[in-house]
């Protein structure tokens, strides 16, 4: 039996070893693209700039600037571009902006309709003065409500701190106490009771 198991193991190992050499690779080997240039700059206020260029003529650059810093209208406005060579050997280049008015791409592979729609959406007028006034009033009301709730919370905390401790109410609960009596003690009265009964009948 042991010899048969060894033979089967050897046969399986040989088949496996033969198949290893015939495995075809499904991964493509790609050329490693050298990085020719890389720059990055980040500022504490959130603005930034970066760019890189590859040996395959690919390129990307982007910068972001904080506008209206410290106000309600503070926003990060980003602009940039990228370029690469597609599979057909054509140069593809895209320029874009992105910010509070949305993303607007312009480029060789971006259909002109999309660019026109994105520009039109970015150029839409801001909210009118009436809507801004309504928003400010809503904000004011919500801030007043928050202040009132904060004052109420402070009053509750102050009252709790100033008030004297209140003793807890006590309740009397009746308890039935059951004592365990040793079996020897229980047996004595029973034996004495039997003796009394026997002596009366005798």
Short mmCIF file of C-alpha atoms in Angstrom, two decimals:
data_model
loop_
_atom_site.label_atom_id
_atom_site.label_comp_id
_atom_site.label_asym_id
_atom_site.label_seq_id
_atom_site.Cartn_x
_atom_site.Cartn_y
_atom_site.Cartn_z
CA UNK A 1 0.00 0.00 0.00
CA UNK A 2 2.82 2.37 0.91
CA UNK A 3 4.60 1.62 -2.39
CA UNK A 4 1.44 2.45 -4.37
CA UNK A 5 1.08 5.80 -2.55
CA UNK A 6 4.74 6.66 -3.28
CA UNK A 7 4.28 5.80 -6.97
CA UNK A 8 1.14 7.98 -7.26
CA UNK A 9 2.91 10.87 -5.51
CA UNK A 10 5.90 10.61 -7.86
CA UNK A 11 3.61 10.49 -10.90
CA UNK A 12 1.67 13.58 -9.74
CA UNK A 13 4.89 15.48 -9.00
CA UNK A 14 6.24 14.69 -12.46
CA UNK A 15 3.05 15.89 -14.14
CA UNK A 16 3.10 19.12 -12.15
CA UNK A 17 6.76 19.75 -12.94
CA UNK A 18 6.13 19.21 -16.66
CA UNK A 19 3.22 21.67 -16.70
CA UNK A 20 5.15 24.47 -14.99
CA UNK A 21 7.32 25.08 -18.03
CA UNK A 22 4.23 25.46 -20.26
CA UNK A 23 2.46 28.25 -18.34
CA UNK A 24 1.95 31.30 -20.52
CA UNK A 25 2.28 34.72 -18.95
CA UNK A 26 -0.81 36.93 -19.16
CA UNK A 27 0.91 40.05 -17.89
CA UNK A 28 2.40 42.43 -20.39
CA UNK A 29 5.79 43.88 -19.80
CA UNK A 30 5.60 47.64 -20.00
CA UNK A 31 8.41 50.03 -20.49
CA UNK A 32 9.31 52.02 -17.39
CA UNK A 33 8.90 55.70 -18.18
CA UNK A 34 11.62 57.90 -16.69
CA UNK A 35 10.56 60.96 -14.73
CA UNK A 36 12.33 63.95 -16.28
CA UNK A 37 10.99 66.68 -14.02
CA UNK A 38 8.95 66.87 -10.80
CA UNK A 39 8.07 69.98 -8.79
CA UNK A 40 5.74 70.46 -5.85
CA UNK A 41 4.99 73.38 -3.55
CA UNK A 42 2.38 73.38 -0.77
CA UNK A 43 1.54 76.49 1.24
CA UNK A 44 0.06 76.64 4.76
CA UNK A 45 -3.01 78.51 3.51
CA UNK A 46 -3.94 75.55 1.26
CA UNK A 47 -2.67 76.87 -2.04
CA UNK A 48 -0.38 74.59 -4.03
CA UNK A 49 1.47 73.99 -7.29
CA UNK A 50 2.82 70.79 -8.78
CA UNK A 51 4.06 69.57 -12.13
CA UNK A 52 5.81 66.60 -13.67
CA UNK A 53 7.09 65.56 -17.08
CA UNK A 54 7.77 62.02 -18.26
CA UNK A 55 10.21 60.67 -20.82
CA UNK A 56 7.26 59.59 -22.98
CA UNK A 57 6.23 63.26 -23.55
CA UNK A 58 3.54 63.07 -20.86
CA UNK A 59 3.09 66.21 -18.78
CA UNK A 60 0.84 67.50 -16.02
CA UNK A 61 0.75 70.73 -14.08
CA UNK A 62 -1.80 72.07 -11.61
CA UNK A 63 -2.09 75.00 -9.24
CA UNK A 64 -4.64 75.86 -6.61
CA UNK A 65 -5.19 79.30 -5.10
CA UNK A 66 -7.35 80.24 -2.11
CA UNK A 67 -9.68 83.08 -3.03
CA UNK A 68 -11.48 85.29 -0.49
CA UNK A 69 -9.47 83.78 2.37
CA UNK A 70 -11.04 84.12 5.80
CA UNK A 71 -14.50 85.01 4.51
CA UNK A 72 -17.70 83.06 3.93
CA UNK A 73 -16.88 83.03 0.24
CA UNK A 74 -13.48 81.36 0.71
CA UNK A 75 -12.86 78.89 -2.10
CA UNK A 76 -10.05 76.90 -3.69
CA UNK A 77 -9.76 77.68 -7.39
CA UNK A 78 -7.75 75.12 -9.35
CA UNK A 79 -6.41 75.30 -12.88
CA UNK A 80 -4.16 72.94 -14.74
CA UNK A 81 -3.42 70.89 -17.81
CA UNK A 82 -2.17 67.49 -18.87
CA UNK A 83 -0.75 66.00 -22.06
CA UNK A 84 0.00 62.48 -23.30
CA UNK A 85 0.44 60.51 -26.51
CA UNK A 86 -2.45 58.13 -27.19
CA UNK A 87 -2.23 54.61 -28.68
CA UNK A 88 -2.52 56.01 -32.23
CA UNK A 89 0.42 58.39 -31.70
CA UNK A 90 -1.73 61.54 -31.42
CA UNK A 91 -0.95 64.18 -28.82
CA UNK A 92 -3.83 64.67 -26.39
CA UNK A 93 -3.85 67.88 -24.37
CA UNK A 94 -6.48 69.08 -21.90
CA UNK A 95 -6.67 72.35 -19.95
CA UNK A 96 -9.13 72.72 -17.09
CA UNK A 97 -10.35 74.91 -14.26
CA UNK A 98 -12.24 73.78 -11.19
CA UNK A 99 -13.71 75.71 -8.30
CA UNK A 100 -16.93 76.99 -6.82
CA UNK A 101 -18.43 77.17 -10.33
CA UNK A 102 -17.58 73.58 -11.22
CA UNK A 103 -15.16 71.75 -13.50
CA UNK A 104 -14.55 73.20 -16.98
CA UNK A 105 -12.38 71.10 -19.36
CA UNK A 106 -11.10 72.29 -22.74
CA UNK A 107 -8.99 70.04 -24.93
CA UNK A 108 -8.36 67.99 -28.03
CA UNK A 109 -10.35 64.98 -26.81
CA UNK A 110 -13.12 66.94 -25.06
CA UNK A 111 -16.15 67.42 -27.33
CA UNK A 112 -16.84 71.11 -27.90
CA UNK A 113 -20.43 70.68 -26.68
CA UNK A 114 -19.22 69.56 -23.27
CA UNK A 115 -16.80 72.46 -23.04
CA UNK A 116 -19.55 74.93 -24.03
CA UNK A 117 -22.00 73.51 -21.47
CA UNK A 118 -19.36 73.54 -18.72
CA UNK A 119 -18.45 77.16 -19.50
CA UNK A 120 -22.12 78.18 -19.56
CA UNK A 121 -22.71 76.52 -16.19
CA UNK A 122 -19.65 78.23 -14.72
CA UNK A 123 -20.84 81.60 -16.00
CA UNK A 124 -24.29 81.34 -14.40
CA UNK A 125 -25.04 84.33 -12.21
CA UNK A 126 -24.57 84.01 -8.48
CA UNK A 127 -27.58 83.87 -6.21
CA UNK A 128 -29.49 87.13 -6.20
CA UNK A 129 -29.55 89.52 -3.25
CA UNK A 130 -32.95 88.34 -1.97
CA UNK A 131 -31.75 84.74 -1.69
CA UNK A 132 -28.56 85.88 0.05
CA UNK A 133 -30.62 87.91 2.52
CA UNK A 134 -32.87 84.90 3.22
CA UNK A 135 -29.84 82.70 3.80
CA UNK A 136 -28.34 85.25 6.21
CA UNK A 137 -31.64 85.49 8.11
CA UNK A 138 -31.84 81.69 8.38
CA UNK A 139 -28.26 81.57 9.62
CA UNK A 140 -29.01 84.31 12.15
CA UNK A 141 -32.08 82.45 13.43
CA UNK A 142 -30.21 79.18 13.75
CA UNK A 143 -27.34 80.92 15.57
CA UNK A 144 -29.83 82.58 17.97
CA UNK A 145 -31.47 79.20 18.62
CA UNK A 146 -28.06 77.68 19.33
CA UNK A 147 -27.25 80.51 21.75
CA UNK A 148 -30.59 80.06 23.54
CA UNK A 149 -30.06 76.33 23.92
CA UNK A 150 -26.54 76.97 25.22
CA UNK A 151 -27.92 79.45 27.79
CA UNK A 152 -30.57 76.92 28.87
CA UNK A 153 -27.92 74.23 29.28
CA UNK A 154 -25.78 76.58 31.37
CA UNK A 155 -28.80 77.39 33.57
CA UNK A 156 -29.52 73.70 34.15
CA UNK A 157 -25.88 73.04 35.03
CA UNK A 158 -25.75 76.06 37.36
CA UNK A 159 -28.96 74.96 39.11
CA UNK A 160 -27.58 71.46 39.56
CA UNK A 161 -24.36 72.85 41.04
CA UNK A 162 -26.17 75.30 43.42
CA UNK A 163 -28.83 72.90 44.69
CA UNK A 164 -28.17 70.84 47.80
CA UNK A 165 -27.89 67.11 47.49
CA UNK A 166 -31.21 65.33 47.79
CA UNK A 167 -31.28 62.14 49.81
CA UNK A 168 -32.67 59.13 48.12
CA UNK A 169 -36.01 57.81 49.30
CA UNK A 170 -35.77 54.64 51.29
CA UNK A 171 -38.28 51.85 51.26
CA UNK A 172 -38.98 49.17 53.80
CA UNK A 173 -39.17 45.84 52.13
CA UNK A 174 -40.48 42.90 54.16
CA UNK A 175 -38.19 39.94 54.07
CA UNK A 176 -38.99 36.39 55.11
CA UNK A 177 -35.99 34.75 56.68
CA UNK A 178 -35.67 31.00 56.28
CA UNK A 179 -33.05 29.31 58.35
CA UNK A 180 -31.57 26.06 57.31
CA UNK A 181 -31.66 23.65 60.22
CA UNK A 182 -29.20 20.84 60.37
CA UNK A 183 -30.83 17.47 59.53
CA UNK A 184 -29.82 16.03 62.92
CA UNK A 185 -31.81 18.74 64.74
CA UNK A 186 -34.86 18.11 62.57
CA UNK A 187 -34.67 14.38 63.19
CA UNK A 188 -34.68 14.68 67.05
CA UNK A 189 -38.12 16.29 67.41
CA UNK A 190 -39.56 13.82 64.93
CA UNK A 191 -38.13 10.87 66.89
CA UNK A 192 -39.39 12.30 70.19
CA UNK A 193 -42.84 12.80 68.69
CA UNK A 194 -42.88 9.16 67.55
CA UNK A 195 -41.87 7.97 71.01
CA UNK A 196 -44.73 9.96 72.57
CA UNK A 197 -47.20 8.48 70.15
CA UNK A 198 -45.88 4.94 70.80
CA UNK A 199 -45.97 5.37 74.58
CA UNK A 200 -49.56 6.57 74.47
CA UNK A 201 -50.64 3.59 72.38
CA UNK A 202 -48.75 1.08 74.49
#
